Coordinates of C-alpha atoms in Angstrom, one line a residue:
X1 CA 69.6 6.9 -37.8
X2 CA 68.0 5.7 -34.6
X3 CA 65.1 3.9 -34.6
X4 CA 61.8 5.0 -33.1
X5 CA 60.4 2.7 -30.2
X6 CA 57.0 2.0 -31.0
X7 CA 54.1 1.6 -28.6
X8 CA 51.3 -0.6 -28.7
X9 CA 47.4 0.5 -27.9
X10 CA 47.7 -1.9 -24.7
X11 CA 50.5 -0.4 -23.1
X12 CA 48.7 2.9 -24.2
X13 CA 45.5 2.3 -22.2
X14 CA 48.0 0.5 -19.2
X15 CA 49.9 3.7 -18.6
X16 CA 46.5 6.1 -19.4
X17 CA 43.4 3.9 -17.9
X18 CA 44.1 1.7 -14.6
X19 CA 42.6 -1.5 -14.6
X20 CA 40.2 -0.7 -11.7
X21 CA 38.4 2.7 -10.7
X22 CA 39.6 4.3 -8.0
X23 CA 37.6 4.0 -5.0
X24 CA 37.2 6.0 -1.7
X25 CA 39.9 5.8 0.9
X26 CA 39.5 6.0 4.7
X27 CA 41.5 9.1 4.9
X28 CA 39.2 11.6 2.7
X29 CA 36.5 12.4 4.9
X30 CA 34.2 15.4 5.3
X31 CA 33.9 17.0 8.8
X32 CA 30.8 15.0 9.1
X33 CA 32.4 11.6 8.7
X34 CA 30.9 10.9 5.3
X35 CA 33.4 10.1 2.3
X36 CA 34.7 12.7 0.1
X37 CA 33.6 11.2 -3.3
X38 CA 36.1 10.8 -6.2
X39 CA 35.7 11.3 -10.0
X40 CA 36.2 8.1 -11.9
X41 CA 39.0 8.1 -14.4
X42 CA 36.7 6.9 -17.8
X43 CA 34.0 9.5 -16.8
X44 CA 32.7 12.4 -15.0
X45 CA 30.2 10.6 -12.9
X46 CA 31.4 10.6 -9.3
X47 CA 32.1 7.5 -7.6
X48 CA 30.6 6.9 -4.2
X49 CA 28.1 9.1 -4.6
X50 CA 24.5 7.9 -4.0
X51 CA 21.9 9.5 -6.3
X52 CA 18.6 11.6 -4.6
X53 CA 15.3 9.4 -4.9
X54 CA 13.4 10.4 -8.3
X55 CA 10.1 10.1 -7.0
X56 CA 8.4 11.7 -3.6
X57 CA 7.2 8.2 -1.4
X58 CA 3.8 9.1 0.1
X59 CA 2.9 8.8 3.8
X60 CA 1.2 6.2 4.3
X61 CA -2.4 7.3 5.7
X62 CA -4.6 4.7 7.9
X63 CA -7.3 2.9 6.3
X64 CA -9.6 4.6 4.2
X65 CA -13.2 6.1 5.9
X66 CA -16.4 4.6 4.4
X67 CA -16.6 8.2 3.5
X68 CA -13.7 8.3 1.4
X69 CA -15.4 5.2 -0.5
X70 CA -19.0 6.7 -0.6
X71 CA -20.3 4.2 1.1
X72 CA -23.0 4.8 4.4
X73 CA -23.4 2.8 7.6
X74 CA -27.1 2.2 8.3
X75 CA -28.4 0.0 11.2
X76 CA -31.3 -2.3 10.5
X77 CA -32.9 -5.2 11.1
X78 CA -33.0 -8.5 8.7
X79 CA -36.8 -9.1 8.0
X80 CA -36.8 -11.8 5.7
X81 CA -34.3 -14.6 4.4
X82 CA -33.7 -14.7 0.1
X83 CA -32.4 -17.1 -2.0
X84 CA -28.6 -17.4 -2.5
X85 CA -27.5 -15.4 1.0
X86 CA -29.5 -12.6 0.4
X87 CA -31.3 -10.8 3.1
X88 CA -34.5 -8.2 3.0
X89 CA -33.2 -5.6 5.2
X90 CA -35.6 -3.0 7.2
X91 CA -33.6 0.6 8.0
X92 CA -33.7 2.5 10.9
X93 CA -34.3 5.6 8.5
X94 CA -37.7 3.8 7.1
X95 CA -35.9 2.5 3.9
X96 CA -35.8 -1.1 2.8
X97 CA -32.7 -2.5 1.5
X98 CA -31.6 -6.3 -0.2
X99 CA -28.2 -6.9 1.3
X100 CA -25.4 -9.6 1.5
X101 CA -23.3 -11.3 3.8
X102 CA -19.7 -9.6 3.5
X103 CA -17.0 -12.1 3.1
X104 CA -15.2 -11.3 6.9
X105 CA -18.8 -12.3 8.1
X106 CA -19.1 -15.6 5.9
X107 CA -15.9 -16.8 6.5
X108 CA -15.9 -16.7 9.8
X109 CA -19.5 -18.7 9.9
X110 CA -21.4 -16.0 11.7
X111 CA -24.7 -16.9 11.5
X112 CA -27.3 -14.1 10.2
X113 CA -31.3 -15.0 10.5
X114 CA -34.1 -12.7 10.1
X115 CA -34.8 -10.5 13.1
X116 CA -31.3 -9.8 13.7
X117 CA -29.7 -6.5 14.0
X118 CA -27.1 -5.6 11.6
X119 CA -24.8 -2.9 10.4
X120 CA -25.1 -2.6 6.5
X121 CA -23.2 -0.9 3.8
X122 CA -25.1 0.7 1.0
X123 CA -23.5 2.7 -1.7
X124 CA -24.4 6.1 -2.6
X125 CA -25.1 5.2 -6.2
X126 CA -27.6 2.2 -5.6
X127 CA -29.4 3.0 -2.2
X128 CA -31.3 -0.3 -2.8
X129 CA -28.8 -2.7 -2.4
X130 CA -26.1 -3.4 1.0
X131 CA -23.6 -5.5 2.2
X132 CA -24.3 -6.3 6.1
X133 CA -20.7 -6.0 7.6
X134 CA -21.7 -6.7 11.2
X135 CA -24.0 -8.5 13.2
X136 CA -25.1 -6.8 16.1
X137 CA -25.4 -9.3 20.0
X138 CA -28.6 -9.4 21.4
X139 CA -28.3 -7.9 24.6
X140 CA -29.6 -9.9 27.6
X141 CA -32.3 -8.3 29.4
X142 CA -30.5 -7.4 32.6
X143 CA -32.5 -8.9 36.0
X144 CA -31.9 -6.8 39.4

């Protein structure tokens, strides 16, 4: 009787499952230049193939309007200094508001003292209380 070889699980997955996957040659391309992608020998999943974004990026919009934040612009001017930075504020629309120095304004030491004018930001939910955000020049009275 002759003997039957026998084969070994390694040479089984040798001769059955390359080492490496195969991977995208030069010479398989679309009319459009891009590579014609390849199936992977272990698996269906295509190799070379780049999946679509999950989620939809946003465009990116410019910054947001005081609007947007429900915040008003008033002009005014500062009548009266408060303790710890805080300012009585008179309204151009008759209204009297406590306001703040915003941080742009105290980091770059502008210096805010009662009869100044000012731009001030007051919220839509507490009309009683700003945040001055600019401090207006005084304009030179102009000699001709």
């Amino acid at each position: 009787m002759a003997s039957i070889p026998t084969i070994t699980s390694t040479q089984i997955q040798r001769t059955l499952f390359p080492a490496k996957p195969t991977t995208l040659s030069s010479s398989k391309t679309l009319s459009l230049g891009t590579p014609t992608p390849t199936a992977h020998p272990l698996c269906r999943r295509l190799v070379g193939v780049v999946p679509p974004p999950r989620f939809h990026q946003p465009i990116r919009a410019g910054p947001k309007s005081n609007q947007a934040d429900g915040k008003w612009v008033h002009e005014g001017s500062i009548t009266e200094s408060l303790p710890n930075g805080m300012f009585q504020i008179h309204l151009d629309n008759g209204d009297d508001v406590v306001g703040y120095i915003s941080g742009k304004i105290r980091k770059n030491f502008v210096r805010v003292l009662p009869g100044d004018r000012v731009s001030v930001e007051v919220s839509r939910y507490d009309t009683s209380r700003g945040r001055i955000v600019y401090r207006h020049r005084k304009r030179e009275p102009t000699t001709e």
